[in-house]
PDB file of C-alpha atoms in Angstrom:
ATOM      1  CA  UNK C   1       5.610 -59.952  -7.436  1.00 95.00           C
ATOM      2  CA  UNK C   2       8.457 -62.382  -6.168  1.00 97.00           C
ATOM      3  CA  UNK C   3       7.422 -65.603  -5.258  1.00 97.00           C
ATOM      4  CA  UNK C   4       9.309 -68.691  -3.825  1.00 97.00           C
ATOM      5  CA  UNK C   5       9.730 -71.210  -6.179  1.00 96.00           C
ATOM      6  CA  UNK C   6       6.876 -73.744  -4.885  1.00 95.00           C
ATOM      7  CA  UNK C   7       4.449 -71.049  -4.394  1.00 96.00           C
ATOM      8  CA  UNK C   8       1.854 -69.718  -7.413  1.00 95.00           C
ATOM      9  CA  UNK C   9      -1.013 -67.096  -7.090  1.00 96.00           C
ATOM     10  CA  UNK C  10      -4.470 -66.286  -8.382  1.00 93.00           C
ATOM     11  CA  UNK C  11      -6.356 -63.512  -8.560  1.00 94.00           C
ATOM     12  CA  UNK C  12      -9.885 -62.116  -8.680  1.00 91.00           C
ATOM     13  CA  UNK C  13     -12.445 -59.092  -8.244  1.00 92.00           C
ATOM     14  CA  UNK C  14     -13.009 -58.194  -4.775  1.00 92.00           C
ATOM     15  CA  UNK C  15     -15.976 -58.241  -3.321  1.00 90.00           C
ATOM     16  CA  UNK C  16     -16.475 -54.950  -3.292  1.00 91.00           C
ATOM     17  CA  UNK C  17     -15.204 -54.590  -6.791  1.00 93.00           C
ATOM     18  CA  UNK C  18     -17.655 -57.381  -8.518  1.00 92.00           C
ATOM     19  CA  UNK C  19     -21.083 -55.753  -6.089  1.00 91.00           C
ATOM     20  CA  UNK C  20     -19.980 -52.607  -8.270  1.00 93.00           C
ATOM     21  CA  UNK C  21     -19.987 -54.821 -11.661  1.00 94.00           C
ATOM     22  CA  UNK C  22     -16.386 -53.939 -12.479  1.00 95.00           C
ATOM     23  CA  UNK C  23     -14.701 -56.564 -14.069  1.00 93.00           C
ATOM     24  CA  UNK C  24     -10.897 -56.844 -13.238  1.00 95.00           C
ATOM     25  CA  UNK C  25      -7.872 -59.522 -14.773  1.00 94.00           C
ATOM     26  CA  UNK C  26      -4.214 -59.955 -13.977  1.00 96.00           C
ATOM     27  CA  UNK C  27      -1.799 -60.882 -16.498  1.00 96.00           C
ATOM     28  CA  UNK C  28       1.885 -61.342 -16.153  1.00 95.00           C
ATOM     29  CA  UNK C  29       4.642 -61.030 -18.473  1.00 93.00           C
ATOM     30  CA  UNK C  30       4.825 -64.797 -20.201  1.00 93.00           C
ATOM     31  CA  UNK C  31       2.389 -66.538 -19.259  1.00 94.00           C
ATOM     32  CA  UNK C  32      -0.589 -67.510 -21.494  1.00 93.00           C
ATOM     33  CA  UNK C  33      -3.562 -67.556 -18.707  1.00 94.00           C
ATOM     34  CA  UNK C  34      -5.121 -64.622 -16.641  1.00 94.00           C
ATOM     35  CA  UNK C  35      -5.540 -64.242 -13.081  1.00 94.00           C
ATOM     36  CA  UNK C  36      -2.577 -66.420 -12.122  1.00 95.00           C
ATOM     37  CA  UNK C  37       0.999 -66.977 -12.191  1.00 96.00           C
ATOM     38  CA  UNK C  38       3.358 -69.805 -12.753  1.00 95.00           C
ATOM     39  CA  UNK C  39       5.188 -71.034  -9.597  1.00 95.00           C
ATOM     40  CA  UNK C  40       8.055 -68.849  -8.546  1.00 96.00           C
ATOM     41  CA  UNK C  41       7.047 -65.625 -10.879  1.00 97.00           C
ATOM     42  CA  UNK C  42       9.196 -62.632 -10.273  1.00 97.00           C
ATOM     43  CA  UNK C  43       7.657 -59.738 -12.521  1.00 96.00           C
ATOM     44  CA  UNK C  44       5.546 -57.146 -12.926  1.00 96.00           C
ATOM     45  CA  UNK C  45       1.745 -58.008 -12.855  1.00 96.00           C
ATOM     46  CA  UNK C  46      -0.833 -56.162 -15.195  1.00 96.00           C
ATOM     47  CA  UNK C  47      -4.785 -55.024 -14.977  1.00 96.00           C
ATOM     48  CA  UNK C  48      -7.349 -54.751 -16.822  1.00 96.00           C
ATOM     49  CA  UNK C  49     -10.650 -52.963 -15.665  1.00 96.00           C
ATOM     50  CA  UNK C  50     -13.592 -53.236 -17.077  1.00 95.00           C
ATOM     51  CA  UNK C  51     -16.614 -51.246 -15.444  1.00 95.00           C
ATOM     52  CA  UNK C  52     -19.427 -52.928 -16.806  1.00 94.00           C
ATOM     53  CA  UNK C  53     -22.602 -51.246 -15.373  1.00 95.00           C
ATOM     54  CA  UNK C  54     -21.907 -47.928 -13.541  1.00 95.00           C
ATOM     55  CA  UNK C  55     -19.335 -44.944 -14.670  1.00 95.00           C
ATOM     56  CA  UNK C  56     -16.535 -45.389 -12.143  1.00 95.00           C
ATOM     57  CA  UNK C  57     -14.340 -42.996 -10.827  1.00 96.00           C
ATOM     58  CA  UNK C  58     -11.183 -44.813  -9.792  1.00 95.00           C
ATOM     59  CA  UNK C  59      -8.255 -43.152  -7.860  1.00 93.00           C
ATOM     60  CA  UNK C  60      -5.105 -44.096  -7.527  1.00 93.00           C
ATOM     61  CA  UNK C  61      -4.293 -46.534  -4.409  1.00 92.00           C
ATOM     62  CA  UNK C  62      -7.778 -48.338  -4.784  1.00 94.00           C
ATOM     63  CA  UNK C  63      -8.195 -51.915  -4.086  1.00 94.00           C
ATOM     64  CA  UNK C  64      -9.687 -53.748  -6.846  1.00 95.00           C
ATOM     65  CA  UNK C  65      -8.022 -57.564  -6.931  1.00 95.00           C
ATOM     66  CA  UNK C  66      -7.306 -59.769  -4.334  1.00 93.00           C
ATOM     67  CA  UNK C  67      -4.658 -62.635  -4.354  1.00 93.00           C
ATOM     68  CA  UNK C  68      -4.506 -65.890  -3.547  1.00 91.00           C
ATOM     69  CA  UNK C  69      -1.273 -67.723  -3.197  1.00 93.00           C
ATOM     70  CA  UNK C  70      -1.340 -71.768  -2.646  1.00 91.00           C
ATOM     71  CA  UNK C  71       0.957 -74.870  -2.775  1.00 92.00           C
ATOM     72  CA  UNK C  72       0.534 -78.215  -4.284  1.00 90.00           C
ATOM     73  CA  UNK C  73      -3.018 -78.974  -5.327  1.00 88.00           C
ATOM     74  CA  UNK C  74      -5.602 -77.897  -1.665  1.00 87.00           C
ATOM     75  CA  UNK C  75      -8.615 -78.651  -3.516  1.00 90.00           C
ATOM     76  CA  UNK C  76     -10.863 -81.518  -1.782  1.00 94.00           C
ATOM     77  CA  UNK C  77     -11.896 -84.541  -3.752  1.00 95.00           C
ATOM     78  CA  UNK C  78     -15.555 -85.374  -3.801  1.00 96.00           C
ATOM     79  CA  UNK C  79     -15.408 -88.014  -1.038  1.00 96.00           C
ATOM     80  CA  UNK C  80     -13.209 -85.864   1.294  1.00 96.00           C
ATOM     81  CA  UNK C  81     -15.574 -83.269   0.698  1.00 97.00           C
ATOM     82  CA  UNK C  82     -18.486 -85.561   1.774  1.00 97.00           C
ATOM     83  CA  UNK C  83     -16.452 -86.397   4.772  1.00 97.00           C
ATOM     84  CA  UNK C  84     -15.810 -82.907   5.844  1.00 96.00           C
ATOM     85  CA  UNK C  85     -19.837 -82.334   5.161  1.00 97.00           C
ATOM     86  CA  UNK C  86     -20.343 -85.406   7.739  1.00 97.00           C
ATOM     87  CA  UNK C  87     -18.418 -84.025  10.153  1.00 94.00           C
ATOM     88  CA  UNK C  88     -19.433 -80.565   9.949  1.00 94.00           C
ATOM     89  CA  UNK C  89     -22.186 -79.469   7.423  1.00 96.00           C
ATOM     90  CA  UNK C  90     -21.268 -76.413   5.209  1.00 96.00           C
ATOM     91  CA  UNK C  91     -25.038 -75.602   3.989  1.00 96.00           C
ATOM     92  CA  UNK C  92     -27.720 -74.558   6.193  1.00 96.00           C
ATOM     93  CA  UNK C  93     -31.681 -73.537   5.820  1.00 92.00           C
ATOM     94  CA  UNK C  94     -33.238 -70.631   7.517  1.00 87.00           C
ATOM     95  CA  UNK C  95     -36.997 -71.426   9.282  1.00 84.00           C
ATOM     96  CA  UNK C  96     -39.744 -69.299   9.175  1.00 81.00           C
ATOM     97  CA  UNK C  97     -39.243 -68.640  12.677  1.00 84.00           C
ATOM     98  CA  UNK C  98     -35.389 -67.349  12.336  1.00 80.00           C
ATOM     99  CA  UNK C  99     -33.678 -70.370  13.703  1.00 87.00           C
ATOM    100  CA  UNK C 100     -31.456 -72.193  11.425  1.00 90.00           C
ATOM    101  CA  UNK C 101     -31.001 -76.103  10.606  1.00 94.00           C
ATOM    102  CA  UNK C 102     -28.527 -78.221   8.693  1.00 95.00           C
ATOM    103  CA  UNK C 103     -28.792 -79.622   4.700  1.00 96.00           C
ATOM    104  CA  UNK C 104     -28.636 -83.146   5.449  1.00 96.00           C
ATOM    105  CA  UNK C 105     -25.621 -84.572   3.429  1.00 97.00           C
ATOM    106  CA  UNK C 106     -28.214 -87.138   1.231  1.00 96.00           C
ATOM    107  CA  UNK C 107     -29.631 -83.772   0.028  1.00 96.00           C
ATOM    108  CA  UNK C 108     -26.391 -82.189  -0.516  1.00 96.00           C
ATOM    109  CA  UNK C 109     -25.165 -81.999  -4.032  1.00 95.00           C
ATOM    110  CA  UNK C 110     -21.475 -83.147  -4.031  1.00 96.00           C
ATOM    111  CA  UNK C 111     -20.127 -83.470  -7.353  1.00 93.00           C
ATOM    112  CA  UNK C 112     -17.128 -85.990  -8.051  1.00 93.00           C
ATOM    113  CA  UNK C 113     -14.378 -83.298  -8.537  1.00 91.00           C
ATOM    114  CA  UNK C 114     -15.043 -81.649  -5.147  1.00 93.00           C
ATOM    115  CA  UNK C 115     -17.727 -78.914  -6.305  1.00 93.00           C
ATOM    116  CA  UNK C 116     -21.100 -78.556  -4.097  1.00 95.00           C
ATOM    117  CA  UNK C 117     -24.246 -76.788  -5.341  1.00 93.00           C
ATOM    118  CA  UNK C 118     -25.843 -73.948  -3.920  1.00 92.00           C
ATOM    119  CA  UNK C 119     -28.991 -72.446  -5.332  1.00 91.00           C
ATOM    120  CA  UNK C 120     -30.371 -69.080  -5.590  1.00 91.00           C
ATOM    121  CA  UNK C 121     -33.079 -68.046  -3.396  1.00 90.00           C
ATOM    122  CA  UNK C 122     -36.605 -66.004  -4.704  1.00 91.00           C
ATOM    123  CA  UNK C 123     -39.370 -67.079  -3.214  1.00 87.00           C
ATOM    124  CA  UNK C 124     -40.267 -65.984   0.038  1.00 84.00           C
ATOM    125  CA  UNK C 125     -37.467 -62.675  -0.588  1.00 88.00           C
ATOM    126  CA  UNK C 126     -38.666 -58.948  -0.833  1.00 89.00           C
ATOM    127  CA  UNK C 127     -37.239 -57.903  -2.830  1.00 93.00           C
ATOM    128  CA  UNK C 128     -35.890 -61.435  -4.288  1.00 94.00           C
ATOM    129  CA  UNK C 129     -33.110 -59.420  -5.795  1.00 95.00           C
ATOM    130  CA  UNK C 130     -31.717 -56.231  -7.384  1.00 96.00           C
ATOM    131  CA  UNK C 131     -30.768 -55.038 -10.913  1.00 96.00           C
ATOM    132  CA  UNK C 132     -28.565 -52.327 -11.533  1.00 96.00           C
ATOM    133  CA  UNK C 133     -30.349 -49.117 -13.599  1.00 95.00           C
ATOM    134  CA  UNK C 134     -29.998 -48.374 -16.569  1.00 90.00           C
ATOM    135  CA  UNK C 135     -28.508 -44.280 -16.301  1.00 89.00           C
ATOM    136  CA  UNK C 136     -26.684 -43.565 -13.256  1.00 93.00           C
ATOM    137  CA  UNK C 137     -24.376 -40.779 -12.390  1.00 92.00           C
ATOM    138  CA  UNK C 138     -20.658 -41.503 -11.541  1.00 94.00           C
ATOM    139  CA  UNK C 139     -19.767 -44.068  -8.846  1.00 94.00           C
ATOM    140  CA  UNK C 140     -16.935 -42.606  -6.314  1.00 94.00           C
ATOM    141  CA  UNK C 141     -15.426 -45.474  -5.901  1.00 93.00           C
ATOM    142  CA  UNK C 142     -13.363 -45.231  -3.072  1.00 89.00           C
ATOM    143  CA  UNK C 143     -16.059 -42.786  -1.177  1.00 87.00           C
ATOM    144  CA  UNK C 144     -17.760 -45.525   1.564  1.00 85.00           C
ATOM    145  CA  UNK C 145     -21.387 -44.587   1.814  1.00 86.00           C
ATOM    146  CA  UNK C 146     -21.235 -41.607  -0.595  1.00 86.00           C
ATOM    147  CA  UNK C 147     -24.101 -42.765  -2.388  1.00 92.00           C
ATOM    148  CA  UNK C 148     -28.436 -43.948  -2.285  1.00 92.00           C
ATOM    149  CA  UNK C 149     -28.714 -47.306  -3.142  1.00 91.00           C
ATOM    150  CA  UNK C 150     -31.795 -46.559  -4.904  1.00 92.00           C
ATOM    151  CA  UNK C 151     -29.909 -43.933  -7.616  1.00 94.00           C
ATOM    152  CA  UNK C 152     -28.111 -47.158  -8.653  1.00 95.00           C
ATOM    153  CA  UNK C 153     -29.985 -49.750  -8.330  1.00 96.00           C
ATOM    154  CA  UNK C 154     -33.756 -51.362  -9.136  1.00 96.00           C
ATOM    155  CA  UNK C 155     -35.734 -53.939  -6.853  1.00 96.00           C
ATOM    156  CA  UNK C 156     -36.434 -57.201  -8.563  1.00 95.00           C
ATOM    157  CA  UNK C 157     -39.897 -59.439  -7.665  1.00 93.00           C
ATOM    158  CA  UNK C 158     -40.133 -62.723  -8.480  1.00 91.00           C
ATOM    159  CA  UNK C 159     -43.465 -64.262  -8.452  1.00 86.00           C
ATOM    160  CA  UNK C 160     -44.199 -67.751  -7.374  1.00 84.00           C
ATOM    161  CA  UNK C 161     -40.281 -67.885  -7.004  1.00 86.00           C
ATOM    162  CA  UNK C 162     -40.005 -67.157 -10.396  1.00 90.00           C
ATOM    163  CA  UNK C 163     -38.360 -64.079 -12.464  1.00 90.00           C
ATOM    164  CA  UNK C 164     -37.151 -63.331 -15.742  1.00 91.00           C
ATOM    165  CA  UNK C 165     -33.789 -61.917 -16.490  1.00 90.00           C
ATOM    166  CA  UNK C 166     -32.593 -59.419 -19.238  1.00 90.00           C
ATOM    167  CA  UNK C 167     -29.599 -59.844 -21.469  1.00 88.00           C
ATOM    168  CA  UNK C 168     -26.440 -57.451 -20.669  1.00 87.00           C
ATOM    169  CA  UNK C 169     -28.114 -56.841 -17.369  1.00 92.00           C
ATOM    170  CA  UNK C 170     -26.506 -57.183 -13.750  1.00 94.00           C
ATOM    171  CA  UNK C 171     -28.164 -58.868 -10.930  1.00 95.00           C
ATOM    172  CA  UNK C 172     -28.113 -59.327  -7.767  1.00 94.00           C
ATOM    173  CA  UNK C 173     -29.177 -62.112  -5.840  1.00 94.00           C
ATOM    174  CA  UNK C 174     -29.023 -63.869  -2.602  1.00 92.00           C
ATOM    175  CA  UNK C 175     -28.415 -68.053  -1.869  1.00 92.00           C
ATOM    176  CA  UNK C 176     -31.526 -69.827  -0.435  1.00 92.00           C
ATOM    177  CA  UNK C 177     -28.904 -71.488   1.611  1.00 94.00           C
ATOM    178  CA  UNK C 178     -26.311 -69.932   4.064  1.00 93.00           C
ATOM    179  CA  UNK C 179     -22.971 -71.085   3.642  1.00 94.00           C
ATOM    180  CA  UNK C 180     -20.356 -72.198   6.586  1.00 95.00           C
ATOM    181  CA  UNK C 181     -17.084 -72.695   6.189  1.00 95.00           C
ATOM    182  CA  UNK C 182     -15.209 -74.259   9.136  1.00 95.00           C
ATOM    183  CA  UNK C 183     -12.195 -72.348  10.029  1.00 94.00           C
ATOM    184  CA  UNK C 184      -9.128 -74.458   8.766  1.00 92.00           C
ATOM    185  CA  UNK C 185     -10.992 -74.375   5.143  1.00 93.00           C
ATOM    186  CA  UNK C 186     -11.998 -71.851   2.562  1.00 92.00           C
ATOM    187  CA  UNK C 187     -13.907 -72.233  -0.217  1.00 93.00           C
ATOM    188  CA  UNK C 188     -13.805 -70.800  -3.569  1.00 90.00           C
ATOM    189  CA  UNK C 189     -16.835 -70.497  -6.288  1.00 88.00           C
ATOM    190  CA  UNK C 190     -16.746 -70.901 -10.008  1.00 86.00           C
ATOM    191  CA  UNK C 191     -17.196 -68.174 -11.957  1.00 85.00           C
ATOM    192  CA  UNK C 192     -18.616 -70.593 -14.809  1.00 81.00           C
ATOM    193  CA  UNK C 193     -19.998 -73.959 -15.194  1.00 78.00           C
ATOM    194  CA  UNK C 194     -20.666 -74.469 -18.660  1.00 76.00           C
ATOM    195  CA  UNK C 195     -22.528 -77.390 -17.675  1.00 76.00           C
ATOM    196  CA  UNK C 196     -25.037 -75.587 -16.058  1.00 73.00           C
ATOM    197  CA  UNK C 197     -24.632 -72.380 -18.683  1.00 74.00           C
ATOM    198  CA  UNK C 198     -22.442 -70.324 -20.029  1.00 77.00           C
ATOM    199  CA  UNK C 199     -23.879 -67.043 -17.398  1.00 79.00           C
ATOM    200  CA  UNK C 200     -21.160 -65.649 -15.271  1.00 82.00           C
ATOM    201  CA  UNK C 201     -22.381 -66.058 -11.906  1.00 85.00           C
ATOM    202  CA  UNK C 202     -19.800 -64.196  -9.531  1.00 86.00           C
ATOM    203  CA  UNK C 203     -16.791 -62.138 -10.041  1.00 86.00           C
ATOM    204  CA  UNK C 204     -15.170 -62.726  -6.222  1.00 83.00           C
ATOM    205  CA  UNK C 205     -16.368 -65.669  -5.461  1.00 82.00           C
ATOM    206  CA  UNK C 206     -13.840 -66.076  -2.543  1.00 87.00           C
ATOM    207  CA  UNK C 207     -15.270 -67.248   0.903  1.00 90.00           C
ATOM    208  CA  UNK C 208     -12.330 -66.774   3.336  1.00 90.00           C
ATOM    209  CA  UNK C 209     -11.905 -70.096   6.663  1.00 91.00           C
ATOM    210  CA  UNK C 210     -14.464 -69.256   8.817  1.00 93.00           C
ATOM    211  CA  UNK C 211     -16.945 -67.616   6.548  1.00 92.00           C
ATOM    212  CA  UNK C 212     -20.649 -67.601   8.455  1.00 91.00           C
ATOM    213  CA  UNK C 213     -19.184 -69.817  11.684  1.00 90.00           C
ATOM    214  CA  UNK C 214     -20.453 -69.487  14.547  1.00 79.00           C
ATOM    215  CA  UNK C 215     -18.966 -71.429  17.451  1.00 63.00           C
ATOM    216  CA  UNK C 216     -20.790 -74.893  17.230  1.00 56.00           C
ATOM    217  CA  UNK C 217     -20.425 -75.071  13.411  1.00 52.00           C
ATOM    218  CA  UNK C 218     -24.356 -73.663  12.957  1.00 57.00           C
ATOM    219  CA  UNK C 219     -24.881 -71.269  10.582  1.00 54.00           C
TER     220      UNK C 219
END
């Protein structure tokens, strides 16, 4: 990697990577932090992969990380994110009937340092979710389509909304609200809040400008 001196990157799982519980970091040569580089790095850039769930056959050429290079400091403040939220919501509701309709910004949790709370979504979802088997055979990576869903992976029901979890377990599950990101934005989610817990909740967590827009900013 050779970067211009007011330019520094970050990495993370790609989607496709983190829906297949493999767990990936990028270190370079002396620097203290993973999954990103001082400004300017020139270097070589290391992996580590960590299949968490599923044996993985990996071939060489396979995309597991995705970077992220930025400038300055892009991240919103709490009140500019309120203000883009004014102008153009960024969390919607599905009806019963299909049609969508906007989180009014009094509902919307905005947090001081620019963060906004989404929720997970069980009731009314069937399955609510899906947790990855126990004993699988090997996952060909790089083979699109080359395997049942259900070999790999068990429904989840939650009950009145409501479901229990198991330790060392993967899950997947769904937002009750649809995200939209306007198109000269992205968005990026935490892998951990320790103040809500110390559970990993995504491993890509990248929503690129435009994610779920429609023309008319509904989602």
């Amino acid at each position: 990697l050779a970067l211009p001196e007011d330019l520094r990157a970050r990495f993370n799982p790609r989607s496709s990577t983190g829906r297949c519980d493999i767990f990936t970091r990028v270190l370079c040569d002396g620097h203290p932090r993973f999954d990103e580089t001082p400004n300017g790095y020139h270097g070589k850039l290391w992996i580590e992969i960590s299949p968490l769930s599923f044996p993985v056959r990996l071939q060489r050429g396979d995309r597991l990380t995705q970077l992220r290079l930025s400038r300055g400091n892009p991240a919103y403040t709490g009140a500019e994110l309120r203000e883009l939220y004014a102008r153009t919501p960024l969390l919607w509701h599905t009806q019963p009937d299909g049609s969508t309709r906007p989180v009014p910004l009094a509902e919307a949790r905005i947090g001081e340092d620019g963060t906004l709370e989404v929720s997970v979504g069980l009731k009314g979802r069937e399955p609510s979710g899906w947790r990855s088997a126990t004993h699988t055979d090997l996952v060909e990576f790089s083979r699109d389509g080359a395997h049942a869903a259900a070999e790999f992976w068990e429904p989840v029901r939650a009950h009145d909304g409501r479901c229990i979890l198991a330790p060392e377990s993967f899950y997947i599950f769904a937002s009750k609200e649809r995200l939209v990101v306007p198109p000269e934005v992205a968005a990026e989610m935490l892998p951990i809040d320790v103040g809500i817990g110390e559970l990993r909740n995504n491993y890509a967590g990248f929503f690129d400008n435009g994610f779920g827009w429609r023309e008319g900013g509904d989602g």
